[in-house]
Amino acid sequence: MATAVAPRIFKNFINGEWVESRSGKAYENRNPANTDELVGMFVASTDEDVDLAVKAAQEAYKAWRLVPAPKRAEILFRAAELLVQRKEDLAKDMTREMGKVLTETRGDVQEAIDMTYYMAGEGRRLFGQTTPSELPDKFAMSVRQSIGVCGMITPWNFPMAIPSWKMMPALISGNTVVLKPAEDTPLSAYHLVQVLTEAGVPRGVVNLVSGDGPSAGAPLAHHELVPVISFTGSTSVGRMVAKACAPDFKHCSLEMGGKNIIIVMDDANLDLAIDGAVWGGFGTTGQRCTAASRIAVHKGVYKEFVTRFVERAKSLKVGDGLDPDTEMGPLINEQQLDTVTSYVEIGKNEGAKLLTGGNRLRGGAYAKGWFHAPTVFGDCSPKMRIAQEEIFGPVVSVIPIANLNEAIDVANSVPYGLSASIYTRDVNRAFHATRDLYTGIVYVNAPTIGAETHLPFGGTKHTGNGHREAAIGAIDFFTEWKTVYIDYSDKLQRAQIDNA
Ligand code: NAD
């Protein structure tokens, strides 16, 4: 007789303790490659839980902001070391809850490691400026100050990397945190919070509330004691978050959708361009904000590129990301699969040429998961919906172009502006493209993905609202400048008047 084992319930982390939700409800988190596998139960938080977490973070802020930054850094260094030790297990759990292949989930954990070390290093910098005053016997400088409780709302496609991109700069700057991870990938956020706690983050400094967007995310964005909101997700939800932040003029950083392009010129190294297109288009099953969902190919090499690219797409091994032979995992959930299926229909109806894929994968090893074939549409016009809208799945639209100017016009014709890439061996073309592509990131002879943690990350237009994550831009977001003047002349000195 089979014994029923109650599934593990993962709780919220509030004020240094793992606690139930006030709602008493929990929801299932299932493996997208095999929905028979229950990864765990997570509590369904409500505004009451968010309120408790925010109040704990506000209380903890009083002491945390006064801890010297190099001491805060010591905790982050320890956290980075724990992440290194646990990398393999964390990656496996991430593949189970998110579906992407193990090599990629290892990369996701590595990004968190890199960000944690990088921001720990900032603990001994956090530089301000000193500069001469225009008046005698007067000292002028600027220093960074922390802000308070930072609310963080994150998506499922980078379950540990994205929370780390927000938490580490916020923490090193002296802020406290309430994290609301995506409902599909709370386990990786749970692990990250566990690591920070073991590394010595004091009670209340980091808090986690799991649950869905309207019930747990929205109350966080609206909470009057949260002056900072850092959001990554879709443009439509980002707009709601911006509206929630506007009345109180909260600091609000939005990292949103993308419709990224690879341009392949007629002088490109085609082997390299095809490698890049396969990785850019189908890596993470196309579920990256930086995925290359459009490829603009010069007519001179169009036929050869398309033939070879389609061959490669067809040969990709789709399956469970835990299998070392798998090259592309499932989609995150049924809704995302439905979105992809509907865009395939839209593409066909718009007159794009379906060159491979276009179907859900069913039966056998695919029977219990959300699998879709790698899909390529050819002869796309840049104005088609499949070439304009974010699909967030393994669907690539190939667009023929006649020259570089046309390619750049096509690239810039979408509402988003995250990442763009050009394959060419002509240095002039490379520099023209680098100058004229209106995106936050440009790659030359590399695909649209591959961000490093010490360089700014973010996009233009409907991708972002002018902030940048990672690098020093993240510190800029999570701190306020305070300008300090110290007059040691012992007399009233009026700037712009007494020294004119
Ligand atoms: P999503 O917008 O559906 O959800 C993101 C987060 O917002 C989740 O935690 C969700 O629970 C929460 N949320 C939903 N409704 C909310 C509400 N009303 N108020 C507050 N929070 C709410 O996005 P997703 O499906 O998780 O992720 C995919 C999207 O994220 C894509 O558009 C992708 O391009 C984008 N993304 C962008 C970047 C970037 O850096 N630009 C990185 C990764 C993903």
PDB file of C-alpha atoms in Angstrom, residues 159-290:
ATOM      1  CA  PRO A 159      14.766  32.783 -10.384  1.00  0.00           C
ATOM      2  CA  MET A 160      17.930  33.519  -8.392  1.00  0.00           C
ATOM      3  CA  ALA A 161      19.898  35.923 -10.572  1.00  0.00           C
ATOM      4  CA  ILE A 162      17.224  38.619 -10.703  1.00  0.00           C
ATOM      5  CA  PRO A 163      16.433  38.633  -6.963  1.00  0.00           C
ATOM      6  CA  SER A 164      20.193  38.831  -6.313  1.00  0.00           C
ATOM      7  CA  TRP A 165      20.543  41.762  -8.732  1.00  0.00           C
ATOM      8  CA  LYS A 166      18.114  43.684  -6.590  1.00  0.00           C
ATOM      9  CA  MET A 167      18.885  42.435  -3.083  1.00  0.00           C
ATOM     10  CA  MET A 168      22.666  42.714  -3.058  1.00  0.00           C
ATOM     11  CA  PRO A 169      22.962  46.387  -4.089  1.00  0.00           C
ATOM     12  CA  ALA A 170      20.054  47.286  -1.788  1.00  0.00           C
ATOM     13  CA  LEU A 171      21.645  45.505   1.175  1.00  0.00           C
ATOM     14  CA  ILE A 172      25.178  46.777   0.716  1.00  0.00           C
ATOM     15  CA  SER A 173      23.751  50.301   0.534  1.00  0.00           C
ATOM     16  CA  GLY A 174      22.123  49.879   3.961  1.00  0.00           C
ATOM     17  CA  ASN A 175      18.503  49.254   2.960  1.00  0.00           C
ATOM     18  CA  THR A 176      16.227  46.447   4.082  1.00  0.00           C
ATOM     19  CA  VAL A 177      14.305  44.171   1.752  1.00  0.00           C
ATOM     20  CA  VAL A 178      10.897  42.630   1.160  1.00  0.00           C
ATOM     21  CA  LEU A 179      11.052  40.235  -1.789  1.00  0.00           C
ATOM     22  CA  LYS A 180       7.971  38.970  -3.636  1.00  0.00           C
ATOM     23  CA  PRO A 181       9.290  36.354  -6.072  1.00  0.00           C
ATOM     24  CA  ALA A 182       7.387  35.032  -9.073  1.00  0.00           C
ATOM     25  CA  GLU A 183       4.725  32.505  -8.117  1.00  0.00           C
ATOM     26  CA  ASP A 184       6.268  29.923 -10.492  1.00  0.00           C
ATOM     27  CA  THR A 185       9.767  30.008  -8.986  1.00  0.00           C
ATOM     28  CA  PRO A 186       9.627  30.718  -5.266  1.00  0.00           C
ATOM     29  CA  LEU A 187      11.988  27.884  -4.298  1.00  0.00           C
ATOM     30  CA  SER A 188      15.109  29.578  -5.676  1.00  0.00           C
ATOM     31  CA  ALA A 189      14.182  32.786  -3.854  1.00  0.00           C
ATOM     32  CA  TYR A 190      13.657  30.720  -0.702  1.00  0.00           C
ATOM     33  CA  HIS A 191      17.172  29.268  -1.115  1.00  0.00           C
ATOM     34  CA  LEU A 192      18.711  32.688  -1.637  1.00  0.00           C
ATOM     35  CA  VAL A 193      17.069  34.075   1.490  1.00  0.00           C
ATOM     36  CA  GLN A 194      18.161  31.002   3.434  1.00  0.00           C
ATOM     37  CA  VAL A 195      21.753  31.575   2.332  1.00  0.00           C
ATOM     38  CA  LEU A 196      21.672  35.243   3.335  1.00  0.00           C
ATOM     39  CA  THR A 197      20.278  34.308   6.722  1.00  0.00           C
ATOM     40  CA  GLU A 198      22.963  31.691   7.321  1.00  0.00           C
ATOM     41  CA  ALA A 199      25.571  34.220   6.253  1.00  0.00           C
ATOM     42  CA  GLY A 200      24.466  36.468   9.113  1.00  0.00           C
ATOM     43  CA  VAL A 201      21.933  38.966   7.781  1.00  0.00           C
ATOM     44  CA  PRO A 202      20.199  40.232  10.956  1.00  0.00           C
ATOM     45  CA  ARG A 203      16.538  39.546  11.675  1.00  0.00           C
ATOM     46  CA  GLY A 204      14.111  41.654   9.655  1.00  0.00           C
ATOM     47  CA  VAL A 205      16.710  42.890   7.160  1.00  0.00           C
ATOM     48  CA  VAL A 206      15.589  40.424   4.473  1.00  0.00           C
ATOM     49  CA  ASN A 207      11.984  39.254   4.245  1.00  0.00           C
ATOM     50  CA  LEU A 208      10.267  36.995   1.727  1.00  0.00           C
ATOM     51  CA  VAL A 209       6.563  36.818   0.909  1.00  0.00           C
ATOM     52  CA  SER A 210       5.444  34.303  -1.695  1.00  0.00           C
ATOM     53  CA  GLY A 211       2.201  34.495  -3.606  1.00  0.00           C
ATOM     54  CA  ASP A 212       0.637  35.885  -6.738  1.00  0.00           C
ATOM     55  CA  GLY A 213       0.922  39.366  -8.175  1.00  0.00           C
ATOM     56  CA  PRO A 214      -2.432  40.905  -7.352  1.00  0.00           C
ATOM     57  CA  SER A 215      -2.546  39.467  -3.783  1.00  0.00           C
ATOM     58  CA  ALA A 216       1.081  39.904  -2.708  1.00  0.00           C
ATOM     59  CA  GLY A 217       2.857  42.062  -5.327  1.00  0.00           C
ATOM     60  CA  ALA A 218       0.311  44.857  -5.551  1.00  0.00           C
ATOM     61  CA  PRO A 219       0.105  45.473  -1.756  1.00  0.00           C
ATOM     62  CA  LEU A 220       3.894  45.704  -1.687  1.00  0.00           C
ATOM     63  CA  ALA A 221       3.988  48.239  -4.522  1.00  0.00           C
ATOM     64  CA  HIS A 222       1.258  50.298  -2.826  1.00  0.00           C
ATOM     65  CA  HIS A 223       2.583  50.080   0.737  1.00  0.00           C
ATOM     66  CA  GLU A 224       3.100  53.521   2.242  1.00  0.00           C
ATOM     67  CA  LEU A 225       6.170  52.432   4.225  1.00  0.00           C
ATOM     68  CA  VAL A 226       7.991  51.214   1.109  1.00  0.00           C
ATOM     69  CA  PRO A 227       9.807  54.113  -0.574  1.00  0.00           C
ATOM     70  CA  VAL A 228      11.586  51.974  -3.198  1.00  0.00           C
ATOM     71  CA  ILE A 229      10.157  49.438  -5.641  1.00  0.00           C
ATOM     72  CA  SER A 230      12.344  47.452  -7.982  1.00  0.00           C
ATOM     73  CA  PHE A 231      10.329  45.474 -10.515  1.00  0.00           C
ATOM     74  CA  THR A 232      11.274  43.083 -13.302  1.00  0.00           C
ATOM     75  CA  GLY A 233       8.558  41.544 -15.422  1.00  0.00           C
ATOM     76  CA  SER A 234       6.169  42.286 -18.245  1.00  0.00           C
ATOM     77  CA  THR A 235       5.539  45.771 -19.563  1.00  0.00           C
ATOM     78  CA  SER A 236       1.821  45.568 -18.750  1.00  0.00           C
ATOM     79  CA  VAL A 237       2.426  44.750 -15.076  1.00  0.00           C
ATOM     80  CA  GLY A 238       5.298  47.263 -14.981  1.00  0.00           C
ATOM     81  CA  ARG A 239       2.849  49.973 -15.970  1.00  0.00           C
ATOM     82  CA  MET A 240       0.590  49.016 -13.028  1.00  0.00           C
ATOM     83  CA  VAL A 241       3.551  49.075 -10.678  1.00  0.00           C
ATOM     84  CA  ALA A 242       4.575  52.519 -11.948  1.00  0.00           C
ATOM     85  CA  LYS A 243       1.061  53.809 -11.279  1.00  0.00           C
ATOM     86  CA  ALA A 244       1.131  52.342  -7.770  1.00  0.00           C
ATOM     87  CA  CYS A 245       4.414  54.151  -7.093  1.00  0.00           C
ATOM     88  CA  ALA A 246       3.491  57.497  -8.632  1.00  0.00           C
ATOM     89  CA  PRO A 247       1.271  59.069  -5.933  1.00  0.00           C
ATOM     90  CA  ASP A 248       4.020  58.779  -3.293  1.00  0.00           C
ATOM     91  CA  PHE A 249       6.883  59.482  -5.718  1.00  0.00           C
ATOM     92  CA  LYS A 250       8.532  56.200  -4.790  1.00  0.00           C
ATOM     93  CA  HIS A 251      11.824  55.328  -6.394  1.00  0.00           C
ATOM     94  CA  CYS A 252      10.644  52.907  -9.028  1.00  0.00           C
ATOM     95  CA  SER A 253      12.896  50.859 -11.283  1.00  0.00           C
ATOM     96  CA  LEU A 254      11.207  48.889 -14.056  1.00  0.00           C
ATOM     97  CA  GLU A 255      12.917  46.224 -16.164  1.00  0.00           C
ATOM     98  CA  MET A 256      10.375  44.950 -18.661  1.00  0.00           C
ATOM     99  CA  GLY A 257       9.828  43.255 -22.007  1.00  0.00           C
ATOM    100  CA  GLY A 258      12.056  42.964 -25.043  1.00  0.00           C
ATOM    101  CA  LYS A 259      11.932  42.202 -28.760  1.00  0.00           C
ATOM    102  CA  ASN A 260      15.594  41.817 -29.453  1.00  0.00           C
ATOM    103  CA  ILE A 261      17.289  41.471 -32.803  1.00  0.00           C
ATOM    104  CA  ILE A 262      20.354  39.870 -34.326  1.00  0.00           C
ATOM    105  CA  ILE A 263      21.480  41.514 -37.574  1.00  0.00           C
ATOM    106  CA  VAL A 264      23.485  39.259 -39.886  1.00  0.00           C
ATOM    107  CA  MET A 265      25.346  41.163 -42.589  1.00  0.00           C
ATOM    108  CA  ASP A 266      26.614  39.639 -45.841  1.00  0.00           C
ATOM    109  CA  ASP A 267      30.221  39.751 -44.610  1.00  0.00           C
ATOM    110  CA  ALA A 268      29.428  37.947 -41.324  1.00  0.00           C
ATOM    111  CA  ASN A 269      31.158  34.805 -40.190  1.00  0.00           C
ATOM    112  CA  LEU A 270      28.069  32.682 -40.844  1.00  0.00           C
ATOM    113  CA  ASP A 271      29.135  29.771 -38.627  1.00  0.00           C
ATOM    114  CA  LEU A 272      29.421  32.177 -35.722  1.00  0.00           C
ATOM    115  CA  ALA A 273      26.172  33.981 -36.568  1.00  0.00           C
ATOM    116  CA  ILE A 274      24.254  30.704 -36.701  1.00  0.00           C
ATOM    117  CA  ASP A 275      25.691  29.575 -33.361  1.00  0.00           C
ATOM    118  CA  GLY A 276      24.655  32.935 -31.917  1.00  0.00           C
ATOM    119  CA  ALA A 277      21.168  32.810 -33.429  1.00  0.00           C
ATOM    120  CA  VAL A 278      20.526  29.313 -32.041  1.00  0.00           C
ATOM    121  CA  TRP A 279      21.693  30.295 -28.560  1.00  0.00           C
ATOM    122  CA  GLY A 280      20.009  33.724 -28.673  1.00  0.00           C
ATOM    123  CA  GLY A 281      16.727  32.399 -30.057  1.00  0.00           C
ATOM    124  CA  PHE A 282      16.308  29.107 -28.235  1.00  0.00           C
ATOM    125  CA  GLY A 283      18.404  29.439 -25.059  1.00  0.00           C
ATOM    126  CA  THR A 284      16.082  29.372 -22.005  1.00  0.00           C
ATOM    127  CA  THR A 285      13.408  28.201 -24.500  1.00  0.00           C
ATOM    128  CA  GLY A 286      13.267  31.791 -25.749  1.00  0.00           C
ATOM    129  CA  GLN A 287      12.082  32.935 -22.317  1.00  0.00           C
ATOM    130  CA  ARG A 288      14.728  35.590 -21.769  1.00  0.00           C
ATOM    131  CA  CYS A 289      14.053  39.286 -21.777  1.00  0.00           C
ATOM    132  CA  THR A 290      17.117  39.446 -24.043  1.00  0.00           C
TER     133      THR A 290
END
